[in-house]
Coordinates of C-alpha atoms and ligand atoms in Angstrom, one line a residue:
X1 CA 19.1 -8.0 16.5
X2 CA 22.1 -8.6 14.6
X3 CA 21.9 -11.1 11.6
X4 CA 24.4 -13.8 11.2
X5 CA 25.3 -14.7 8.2
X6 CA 27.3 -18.2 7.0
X7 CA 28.5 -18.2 4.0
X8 CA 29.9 -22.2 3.2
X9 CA 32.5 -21.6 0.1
X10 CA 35.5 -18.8 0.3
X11 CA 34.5 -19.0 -4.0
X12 CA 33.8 -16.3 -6.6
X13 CA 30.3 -16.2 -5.4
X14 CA 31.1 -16.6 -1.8
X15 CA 33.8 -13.7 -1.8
X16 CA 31.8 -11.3 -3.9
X17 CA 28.9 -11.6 -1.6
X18 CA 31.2 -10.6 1.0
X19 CA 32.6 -7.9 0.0
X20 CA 29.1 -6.5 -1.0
X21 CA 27.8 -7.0 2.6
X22 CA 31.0 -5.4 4.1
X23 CA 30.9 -2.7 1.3
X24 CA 27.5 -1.9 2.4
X25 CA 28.3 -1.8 6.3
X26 CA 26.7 -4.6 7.0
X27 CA 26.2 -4.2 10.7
X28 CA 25.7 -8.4 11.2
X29 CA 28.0 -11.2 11.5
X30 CA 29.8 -12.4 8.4
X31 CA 31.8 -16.1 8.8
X32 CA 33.1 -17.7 5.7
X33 CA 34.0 -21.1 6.1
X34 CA 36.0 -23.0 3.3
X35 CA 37.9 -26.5 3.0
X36 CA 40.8 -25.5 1.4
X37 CA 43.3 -22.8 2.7
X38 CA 44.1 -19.1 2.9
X39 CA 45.6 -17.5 -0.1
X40 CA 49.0 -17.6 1.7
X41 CA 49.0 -21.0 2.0
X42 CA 47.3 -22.3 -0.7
X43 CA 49.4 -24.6 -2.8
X44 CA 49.7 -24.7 -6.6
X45 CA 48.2 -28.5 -6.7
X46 CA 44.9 -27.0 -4.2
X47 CA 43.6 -26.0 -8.5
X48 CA 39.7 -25.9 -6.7
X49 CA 39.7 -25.2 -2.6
X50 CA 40.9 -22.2 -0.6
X51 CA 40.4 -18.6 -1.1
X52 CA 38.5 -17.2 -4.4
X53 CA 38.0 -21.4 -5.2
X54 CA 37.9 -22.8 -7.7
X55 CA 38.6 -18.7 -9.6
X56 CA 41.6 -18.4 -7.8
X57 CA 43.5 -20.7 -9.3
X58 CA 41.9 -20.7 -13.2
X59 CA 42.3 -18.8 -15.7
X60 CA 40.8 -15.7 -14.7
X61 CA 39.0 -14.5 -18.1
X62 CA 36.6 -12.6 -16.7
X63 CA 33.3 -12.9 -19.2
X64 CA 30.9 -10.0 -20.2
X65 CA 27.8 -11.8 -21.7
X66 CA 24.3 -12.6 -20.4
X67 CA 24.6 -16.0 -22.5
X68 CA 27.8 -16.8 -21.7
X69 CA 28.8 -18.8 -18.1
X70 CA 25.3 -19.9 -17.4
X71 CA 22.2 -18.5 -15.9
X72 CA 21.8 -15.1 -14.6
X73 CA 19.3 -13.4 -16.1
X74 CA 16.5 -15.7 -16.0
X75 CA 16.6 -14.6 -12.2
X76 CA 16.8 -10.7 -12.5
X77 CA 16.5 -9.6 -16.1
X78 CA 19.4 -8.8 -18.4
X79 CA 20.3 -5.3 -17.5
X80 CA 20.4 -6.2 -13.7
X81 CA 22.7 -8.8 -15.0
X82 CA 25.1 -7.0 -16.8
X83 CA 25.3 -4.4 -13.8
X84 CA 26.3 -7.3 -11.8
X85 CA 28.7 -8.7 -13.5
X86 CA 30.4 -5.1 -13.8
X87 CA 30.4 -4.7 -10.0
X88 CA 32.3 -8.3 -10.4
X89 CA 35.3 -7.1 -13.0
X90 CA 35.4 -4.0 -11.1
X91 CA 36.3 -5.9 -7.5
X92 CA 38.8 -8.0 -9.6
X93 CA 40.5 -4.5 -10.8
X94 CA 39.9 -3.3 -7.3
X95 CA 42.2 -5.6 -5.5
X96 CA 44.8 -6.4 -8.4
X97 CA 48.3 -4.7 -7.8
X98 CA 47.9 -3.2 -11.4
X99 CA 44.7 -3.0 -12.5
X100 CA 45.9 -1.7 -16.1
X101 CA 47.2 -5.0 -17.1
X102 CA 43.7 -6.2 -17.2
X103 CA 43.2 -6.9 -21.0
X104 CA 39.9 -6.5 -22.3
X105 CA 39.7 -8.7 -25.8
X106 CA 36.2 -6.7 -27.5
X107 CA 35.6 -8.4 -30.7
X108 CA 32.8 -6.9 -32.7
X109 CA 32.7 -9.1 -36.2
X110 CA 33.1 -12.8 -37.4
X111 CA 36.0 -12.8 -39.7
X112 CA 35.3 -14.3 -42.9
X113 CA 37.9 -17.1 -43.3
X114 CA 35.6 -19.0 -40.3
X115 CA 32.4 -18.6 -42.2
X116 CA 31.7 -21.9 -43.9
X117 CA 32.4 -23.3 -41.1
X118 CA 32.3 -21.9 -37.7
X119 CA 30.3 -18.9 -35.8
X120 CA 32.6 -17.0 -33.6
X121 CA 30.7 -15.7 -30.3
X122 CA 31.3 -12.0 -30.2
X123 CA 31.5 -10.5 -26.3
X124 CA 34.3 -8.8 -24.4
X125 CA 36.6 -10.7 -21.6
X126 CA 38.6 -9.2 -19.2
X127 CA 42.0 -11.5 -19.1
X128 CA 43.3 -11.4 -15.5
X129 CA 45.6 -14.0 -15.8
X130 CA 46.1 -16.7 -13.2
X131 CA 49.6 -15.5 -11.3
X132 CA 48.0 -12.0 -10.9
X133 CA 45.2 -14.0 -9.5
X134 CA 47.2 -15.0 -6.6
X135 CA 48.1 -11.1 -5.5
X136 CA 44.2 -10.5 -6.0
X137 CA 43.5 -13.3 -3.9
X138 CA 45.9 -11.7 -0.8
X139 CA 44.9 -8.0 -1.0
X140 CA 41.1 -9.3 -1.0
X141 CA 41.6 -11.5 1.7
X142 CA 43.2 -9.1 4.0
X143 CA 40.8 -6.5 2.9
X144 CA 37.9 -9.0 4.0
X145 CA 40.1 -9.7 7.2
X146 CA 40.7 -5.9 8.3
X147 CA 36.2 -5.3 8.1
X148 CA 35.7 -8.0 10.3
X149 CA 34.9 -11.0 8.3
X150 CA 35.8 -14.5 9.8
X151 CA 37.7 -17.3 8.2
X152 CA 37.4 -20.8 8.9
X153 CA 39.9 -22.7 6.8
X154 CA 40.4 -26.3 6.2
X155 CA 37.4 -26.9 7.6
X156 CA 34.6 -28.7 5.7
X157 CA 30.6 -28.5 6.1
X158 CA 29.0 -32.5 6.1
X159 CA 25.3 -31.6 6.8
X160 CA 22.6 -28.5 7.1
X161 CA 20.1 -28.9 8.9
X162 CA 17.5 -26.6 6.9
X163 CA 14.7 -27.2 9.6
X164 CA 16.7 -26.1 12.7
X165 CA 19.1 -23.6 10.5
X166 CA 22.0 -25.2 12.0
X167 CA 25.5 -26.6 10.4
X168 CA 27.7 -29.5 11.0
X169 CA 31.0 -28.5 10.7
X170 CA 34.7 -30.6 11.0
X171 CA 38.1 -29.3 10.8
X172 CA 40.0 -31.5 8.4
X173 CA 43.1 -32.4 10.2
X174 CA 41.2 -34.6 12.7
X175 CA 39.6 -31.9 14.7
X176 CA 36.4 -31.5 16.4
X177 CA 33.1 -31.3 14.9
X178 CA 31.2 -28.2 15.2
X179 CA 27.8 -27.0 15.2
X180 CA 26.9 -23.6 13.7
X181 CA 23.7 -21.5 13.9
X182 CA 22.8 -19.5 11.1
X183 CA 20.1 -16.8 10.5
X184 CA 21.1 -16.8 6.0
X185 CA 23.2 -19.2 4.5
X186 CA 24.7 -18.6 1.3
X187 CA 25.5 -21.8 -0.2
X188 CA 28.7 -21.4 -2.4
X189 CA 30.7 -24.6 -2.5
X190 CA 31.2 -25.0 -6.4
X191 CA 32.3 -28.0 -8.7
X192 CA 33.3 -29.6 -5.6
X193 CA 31.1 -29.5 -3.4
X194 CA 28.8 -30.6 -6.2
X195 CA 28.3 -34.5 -4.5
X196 CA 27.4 -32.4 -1.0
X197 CA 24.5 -30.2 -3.1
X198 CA 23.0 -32.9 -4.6
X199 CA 23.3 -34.9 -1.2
X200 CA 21.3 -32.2 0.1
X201 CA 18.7 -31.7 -2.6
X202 CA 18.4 -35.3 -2.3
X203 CA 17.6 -35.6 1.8
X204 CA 15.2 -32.7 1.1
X205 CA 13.8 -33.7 -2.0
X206 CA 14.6 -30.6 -3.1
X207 CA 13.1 -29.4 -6.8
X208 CA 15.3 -29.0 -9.3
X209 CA 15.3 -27.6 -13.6
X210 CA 15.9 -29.8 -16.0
X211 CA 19.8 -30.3 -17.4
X212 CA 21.6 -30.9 -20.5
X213 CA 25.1 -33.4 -20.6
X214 CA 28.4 -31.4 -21.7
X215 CA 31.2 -33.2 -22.4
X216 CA 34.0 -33.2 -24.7
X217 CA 37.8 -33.2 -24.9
X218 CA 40.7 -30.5 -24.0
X219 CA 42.2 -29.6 -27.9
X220 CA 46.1 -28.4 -27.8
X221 CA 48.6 -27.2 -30.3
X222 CA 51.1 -24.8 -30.7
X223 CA 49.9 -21.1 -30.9
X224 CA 50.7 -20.1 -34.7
X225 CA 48.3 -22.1 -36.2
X226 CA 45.3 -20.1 -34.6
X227 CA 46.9 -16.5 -34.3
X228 CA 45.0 -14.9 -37.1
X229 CA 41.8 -15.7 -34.9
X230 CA 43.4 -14.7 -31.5
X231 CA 44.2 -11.4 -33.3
X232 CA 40.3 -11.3 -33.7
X233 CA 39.6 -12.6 -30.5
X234 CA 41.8 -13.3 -27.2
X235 CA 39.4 -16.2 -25.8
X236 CA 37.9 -16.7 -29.1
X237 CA 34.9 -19.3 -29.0
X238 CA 34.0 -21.1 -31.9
X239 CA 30.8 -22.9 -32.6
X240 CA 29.1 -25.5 -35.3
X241 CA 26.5 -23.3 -37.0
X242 CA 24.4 -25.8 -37.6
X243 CA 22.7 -27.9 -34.7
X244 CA 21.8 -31.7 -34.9
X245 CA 19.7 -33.9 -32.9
X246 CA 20.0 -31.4 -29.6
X247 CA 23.3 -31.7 -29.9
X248 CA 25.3 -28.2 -30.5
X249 CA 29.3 -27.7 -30.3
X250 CA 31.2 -25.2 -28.9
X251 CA 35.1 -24.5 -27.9
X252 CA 35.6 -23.2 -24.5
X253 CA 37.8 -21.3 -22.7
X254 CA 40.6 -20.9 -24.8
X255 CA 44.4 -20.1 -23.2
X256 CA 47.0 -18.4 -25.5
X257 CA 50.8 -17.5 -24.9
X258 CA 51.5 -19.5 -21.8
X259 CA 49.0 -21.4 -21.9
X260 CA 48.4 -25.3 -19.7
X261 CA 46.2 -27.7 -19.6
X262 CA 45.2 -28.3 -15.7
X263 CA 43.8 -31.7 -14.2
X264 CA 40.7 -31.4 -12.8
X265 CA 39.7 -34.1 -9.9
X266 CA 35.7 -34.5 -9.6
X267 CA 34.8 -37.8 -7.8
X268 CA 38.3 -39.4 -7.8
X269 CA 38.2 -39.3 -11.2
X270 CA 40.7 -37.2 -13.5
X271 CA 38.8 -34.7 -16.6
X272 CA 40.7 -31.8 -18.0
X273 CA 40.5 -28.1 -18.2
X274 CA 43.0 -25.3 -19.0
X275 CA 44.5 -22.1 -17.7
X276 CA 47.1 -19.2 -18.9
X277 CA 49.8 -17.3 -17.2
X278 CA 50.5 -13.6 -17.7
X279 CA 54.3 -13.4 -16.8
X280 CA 56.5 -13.7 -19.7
X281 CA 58.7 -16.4 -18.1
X282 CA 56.0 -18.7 -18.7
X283 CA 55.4 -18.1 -22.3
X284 CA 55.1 -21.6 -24.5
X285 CA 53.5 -20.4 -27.2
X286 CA 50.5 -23.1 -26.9
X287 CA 46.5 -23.0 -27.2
X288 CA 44.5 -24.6 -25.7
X289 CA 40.7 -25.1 -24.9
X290 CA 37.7 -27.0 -24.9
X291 CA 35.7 -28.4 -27.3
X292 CA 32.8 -28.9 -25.8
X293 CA 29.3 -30.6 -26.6
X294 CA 26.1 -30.0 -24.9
X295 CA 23.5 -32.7 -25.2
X296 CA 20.4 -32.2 -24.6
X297 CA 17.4 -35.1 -24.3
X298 CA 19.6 -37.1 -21.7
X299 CA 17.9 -39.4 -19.1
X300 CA 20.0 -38.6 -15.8
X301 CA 22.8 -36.2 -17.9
X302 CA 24.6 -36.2 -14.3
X303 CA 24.7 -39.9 -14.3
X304 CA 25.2 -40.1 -18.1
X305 CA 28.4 -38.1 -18.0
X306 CA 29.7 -39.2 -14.5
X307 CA 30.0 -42.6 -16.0
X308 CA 31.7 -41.7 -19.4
X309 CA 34.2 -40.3 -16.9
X310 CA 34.5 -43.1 -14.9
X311 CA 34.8 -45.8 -18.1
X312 CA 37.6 -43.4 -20.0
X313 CA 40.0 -42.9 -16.9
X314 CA 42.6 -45.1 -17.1
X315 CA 45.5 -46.3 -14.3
X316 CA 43.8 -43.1 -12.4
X317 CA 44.1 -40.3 -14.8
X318 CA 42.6 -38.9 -18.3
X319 CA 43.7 -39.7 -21.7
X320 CA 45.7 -38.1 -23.9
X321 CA 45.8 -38.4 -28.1
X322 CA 47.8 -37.1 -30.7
X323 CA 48.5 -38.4 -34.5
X324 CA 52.1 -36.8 -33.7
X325 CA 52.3 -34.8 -30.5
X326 CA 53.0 -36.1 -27.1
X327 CA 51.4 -34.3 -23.8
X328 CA 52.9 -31.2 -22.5
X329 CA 54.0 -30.6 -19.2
X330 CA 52.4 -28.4 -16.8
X331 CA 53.9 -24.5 -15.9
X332 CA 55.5 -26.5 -12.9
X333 CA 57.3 -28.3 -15.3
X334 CA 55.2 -31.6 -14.5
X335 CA 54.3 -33.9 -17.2
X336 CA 50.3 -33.1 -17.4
X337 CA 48.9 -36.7 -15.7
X338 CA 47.6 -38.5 -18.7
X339 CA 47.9 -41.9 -20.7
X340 CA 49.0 -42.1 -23.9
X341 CA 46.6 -43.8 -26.5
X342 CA 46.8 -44.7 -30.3
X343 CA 44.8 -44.7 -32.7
X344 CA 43.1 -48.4 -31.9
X345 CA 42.6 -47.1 -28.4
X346 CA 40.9 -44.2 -29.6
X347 CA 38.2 -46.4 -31.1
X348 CA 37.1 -47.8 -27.9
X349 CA 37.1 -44.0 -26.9
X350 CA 34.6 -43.4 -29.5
X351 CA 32.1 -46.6 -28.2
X352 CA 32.2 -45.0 -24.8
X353 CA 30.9 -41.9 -25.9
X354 CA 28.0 -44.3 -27.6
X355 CA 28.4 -42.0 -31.3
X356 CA 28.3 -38.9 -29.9
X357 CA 32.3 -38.3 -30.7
X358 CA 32.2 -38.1 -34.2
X359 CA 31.0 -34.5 -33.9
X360 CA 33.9 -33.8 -32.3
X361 CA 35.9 -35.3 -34.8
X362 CA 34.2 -33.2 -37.5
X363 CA 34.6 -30.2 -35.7
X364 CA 38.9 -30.9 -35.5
X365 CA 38.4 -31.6 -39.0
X366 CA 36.4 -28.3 -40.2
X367 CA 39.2 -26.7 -37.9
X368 CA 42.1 -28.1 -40.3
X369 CA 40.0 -26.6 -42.9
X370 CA 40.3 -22.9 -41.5
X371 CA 43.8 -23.0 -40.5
X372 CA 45.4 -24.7 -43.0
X373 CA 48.6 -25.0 -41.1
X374 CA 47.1 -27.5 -38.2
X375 CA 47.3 -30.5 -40.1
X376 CA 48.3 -33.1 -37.8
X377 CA 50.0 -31.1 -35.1
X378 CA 47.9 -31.1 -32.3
X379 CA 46.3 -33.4 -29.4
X380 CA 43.4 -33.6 -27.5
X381 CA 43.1 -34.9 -23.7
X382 CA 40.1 -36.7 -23.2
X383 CA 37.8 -36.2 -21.2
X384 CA 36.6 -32.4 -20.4
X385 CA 33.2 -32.1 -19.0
X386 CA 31.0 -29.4 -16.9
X387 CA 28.7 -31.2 -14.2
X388 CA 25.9 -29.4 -14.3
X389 CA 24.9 -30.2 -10.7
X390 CA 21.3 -31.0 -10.3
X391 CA 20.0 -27.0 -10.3
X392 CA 17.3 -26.7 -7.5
X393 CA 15.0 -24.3 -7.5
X394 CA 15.1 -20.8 -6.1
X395 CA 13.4 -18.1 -5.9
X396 CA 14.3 -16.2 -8.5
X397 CA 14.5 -12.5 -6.3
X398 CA 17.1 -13.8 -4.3
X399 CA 17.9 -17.2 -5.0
X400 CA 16.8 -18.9 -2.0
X401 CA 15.2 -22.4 -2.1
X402 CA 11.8 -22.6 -2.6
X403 CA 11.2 -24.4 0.3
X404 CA 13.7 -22.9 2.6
X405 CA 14.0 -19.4 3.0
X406 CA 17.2 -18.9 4.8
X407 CA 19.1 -21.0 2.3
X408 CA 20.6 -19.3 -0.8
X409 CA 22.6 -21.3 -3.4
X410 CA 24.9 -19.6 -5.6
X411 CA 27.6 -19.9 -8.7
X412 CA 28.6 -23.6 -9.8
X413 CA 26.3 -24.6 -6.7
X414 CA 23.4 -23.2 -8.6
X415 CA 23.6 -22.7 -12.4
X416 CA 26.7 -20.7 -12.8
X417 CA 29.8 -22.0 -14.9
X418 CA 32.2 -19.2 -14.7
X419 CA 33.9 -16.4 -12.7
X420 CA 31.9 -13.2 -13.7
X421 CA 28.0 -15.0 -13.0
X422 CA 29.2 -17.0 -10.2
X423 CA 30.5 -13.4 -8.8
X424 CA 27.4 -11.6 -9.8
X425 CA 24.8 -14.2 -8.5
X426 CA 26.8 -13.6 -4.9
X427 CA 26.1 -9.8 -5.4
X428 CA 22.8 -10.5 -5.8
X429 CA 21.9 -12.2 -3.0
X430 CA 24.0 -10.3 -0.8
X431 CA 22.0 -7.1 -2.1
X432 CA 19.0 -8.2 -1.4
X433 CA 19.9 -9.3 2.2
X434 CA 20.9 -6.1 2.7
X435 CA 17.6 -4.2 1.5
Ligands
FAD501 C1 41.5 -24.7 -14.1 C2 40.2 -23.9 -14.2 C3 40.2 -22.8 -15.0 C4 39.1 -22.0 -15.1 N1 39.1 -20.8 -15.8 C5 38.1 -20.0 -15.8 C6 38.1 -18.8 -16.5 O1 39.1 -18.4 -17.1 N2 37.0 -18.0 -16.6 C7 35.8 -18.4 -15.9 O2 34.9 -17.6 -16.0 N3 35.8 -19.5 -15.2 C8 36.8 -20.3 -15.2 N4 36.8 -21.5 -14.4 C9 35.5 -21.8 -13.7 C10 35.4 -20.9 -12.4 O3 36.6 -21.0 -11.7 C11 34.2 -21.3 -11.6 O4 33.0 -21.2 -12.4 C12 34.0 -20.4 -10.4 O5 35.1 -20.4 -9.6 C13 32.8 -20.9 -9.6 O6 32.7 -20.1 -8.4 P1 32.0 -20.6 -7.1 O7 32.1 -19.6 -6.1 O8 30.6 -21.1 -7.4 O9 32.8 -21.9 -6.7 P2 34.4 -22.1 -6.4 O10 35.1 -20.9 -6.9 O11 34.8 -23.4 -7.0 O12 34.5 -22.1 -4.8 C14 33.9 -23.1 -4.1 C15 34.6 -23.2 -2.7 O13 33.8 -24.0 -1.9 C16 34.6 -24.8 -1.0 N5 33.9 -26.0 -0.6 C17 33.3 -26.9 -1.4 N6 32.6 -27.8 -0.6 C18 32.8 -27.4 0.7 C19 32.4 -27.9 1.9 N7 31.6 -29.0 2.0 N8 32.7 -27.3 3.1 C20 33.6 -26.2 3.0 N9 34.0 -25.6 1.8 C21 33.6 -26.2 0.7 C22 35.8 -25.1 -2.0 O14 37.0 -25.4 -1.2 C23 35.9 -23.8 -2.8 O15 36.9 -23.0 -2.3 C24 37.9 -22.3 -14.3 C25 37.9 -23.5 -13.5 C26 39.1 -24.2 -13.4 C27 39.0 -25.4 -12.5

């Protein structure tokens, strides 16, 4: 009998395990169905829904490290891992119009200027850029399209049934509800769908691992100051040498050349995040990225964070501060949504974050220290922070929940945090359906 296979998330994840089920002439039926839209459609505002989610709109550094963009080898060992994520950078070069614009940034030593201070993490990234993205997003699609997967777009999943392997489904314009029967179900729905996961793992009091808060703020300033490390390393990522109190600081995802900070909405609420474009015509000569903390030791981190979030958001949006700097606008030419604050206003800033701010304050500081030409000319929008959804657990040969088989959870859904694992962990699963 034929299988039939619903995959809920057109993602990273949900894409790659696609394409690895078609690749592999998967005889069964394969529907995707997504929220957002087709890659034709999908509008520059859409920054998480529609085709290749939330990684179709980002910045498309495509990450090449086992400890980098959350867990996959814990599941299937590190070199299983790593052959993963290649078959993930080699689908992005697959469908890309010219694959040999793919930068690969390879550092392989710390300079010494960052030293006192700062450890740089050394690993290579593949820089796809986010406009290339776009043309991916197309060629994939119809590729997916022409071997017979289906598409249902703009329409959202609002319960599984996990007993009865069945799916409520509802087309968003105000159209009937469906039900759907499914023999697997790859769960892919990403940062947001991350209220509808831990819906779920709550109505089946579904296990789950332990998680640490991370939180921070989205740094900007103008390129120059930080070129002799980009020279080093494209998506360079700094990080305090020295832990304290299960708290350790990192920056994240850094954007160079024509590089924005992008609005995130997660709950209604407004956090930040960032992304660069490849095409010259955008070139501002900014950097930006995250400087991020993870906490551990947190009673309910979800909870914790969601409501630093909530407290800091202000008329509806983020907040933005800068000793001399105002925000920048977005590669639309939009002012980035963001209040204003001073100096006074940053205090209360501080409370929220109950003490745990002043590490990020050091870590600007120690950053004046290595480039000396920083000084004052830069500003952070506050706040940027990674949900860790509550993680459920799987089993770890094909991620499927421990109490229900048919169900497999993948990428942000699971423990992911990037393109390349949230790719690879769709692979995976789609391999082993297939054996
Ligand atoms: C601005 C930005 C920049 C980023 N830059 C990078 C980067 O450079 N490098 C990197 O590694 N990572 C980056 N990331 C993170 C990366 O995009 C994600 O980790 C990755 O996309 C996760 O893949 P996923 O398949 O799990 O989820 P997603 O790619 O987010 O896809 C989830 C899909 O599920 C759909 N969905 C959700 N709920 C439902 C529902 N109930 N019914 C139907 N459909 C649903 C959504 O519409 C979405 O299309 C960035 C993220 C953002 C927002």
């Amino acid at each position: 009998m034929q299988k039939n296979i619903i995959i809920i998330g057109a993602g990273v994840a949900g894409v790659n395990a696609a394409t690895k089920l078609v690749d592999n002439q998967f005889d069964g039926k394969i529907t995707i169905i997504d929220m957002g839209k087709n890659p034709y459609e999908r509008k520059y505002s859409e920054v998480m829904e529609g085709f290749l989610g939330a990684g179709g709109w980002s910045d498309g550094k495509l990450t090449y490290h086992t400890s980098i963009g959350g867990q996959l080898a814990k599941y299937c060992g590190e070199e299983k891992a790593m052959e993963l994520m290649d078959q993930v950078i080699e689908n992005f070069k697959r469908f890309h119009p010219k694959p040999e614009a793919v930068q690969c940034s390879n550092p392989i030593e710390e300079p010494n200027f960052i030293k006192p201070y700062f450890g740089l993490r050394l690993f290579p990234v593949w820089h796809v850029g986010t406009d290339y993205l776009h043309e991916i997003g197309k060629n994939w699609y119809n590729f997916l399209i022409e071997n017979g997967v289906e598409f249902l777009w703009e329409t959202k999943v609002e319960d599984i049934d996990f007993n009865t392997n069945t799916l409520r489904a509802k087309m968003l314009d105000g159209g009937e509800e469906t039900i759907m029967l499914y023999d697997e179900l790859i769960f892919g729905v990403g940062k947001s769908g991350i209220d509808f996961g831990k819906q779920l793992a709550e109505k089946y009091k579904l296990p789950t691992e332990p998680k640490s808060v991370q939180i921070g703020v989205r740094f900007e300033a103008p390129q120059e100051h930080f070129q002799k490390l980009i020279d080093v390393s494209y998506d360079f990522k700094l990080y305090r040498k020295f832990e304290d109190k299960g708290v350790s600081l990192r920056s994240f995802c850094t954007n160079n050349n024509a590089a924005y900070v992008a609005v995130e909405e997660t709950y209604g609420d407004h956090s930040y995040n960032g992304h660069a474009k490849k095409d010259e015509a955008y070139r501002n000569n900014m950097t930006n990225f995250g400087i991020l903390m993870e906490i551990n030791g947190i009673d309910k981190p979800f909870d914790w964070s969601r409501n630093i979030v909530q407290s800091i958001n202000k008329e509806g949006t983020g907040l933005y501060y800068s000793p001399t700097r105002k925000p920048s606008t977005t590669s639309e030419g939009v002012d980035v949504s963001a209040i204003q604050i001073n100096e006074d206003e940053l205090k209360q800033v501080r409370e929220e974050f109950s003490g745990y701010f002043k590490y990020i304050d050091d870590f600007i500081e120690d950053m004046k220290k290595i480039f000396p030409t920083l000084k004052d000319d830069w500003g952070i929008y506050i706040p940027e922070v990674k949900y860790l959804s509550p993680e459920p657990l799987v089993n770890y040969n094909n991620l499927s929940l421990t109490k229900y088989e048919q169900v497999h959870f993948v990428g942000d859904a699971l423990s992911a945090r990037g393109i390349t694992v949230s790719g690879a962990q769709g692979i995976y699963v789609a391999e082993e359906l297939i054996s």
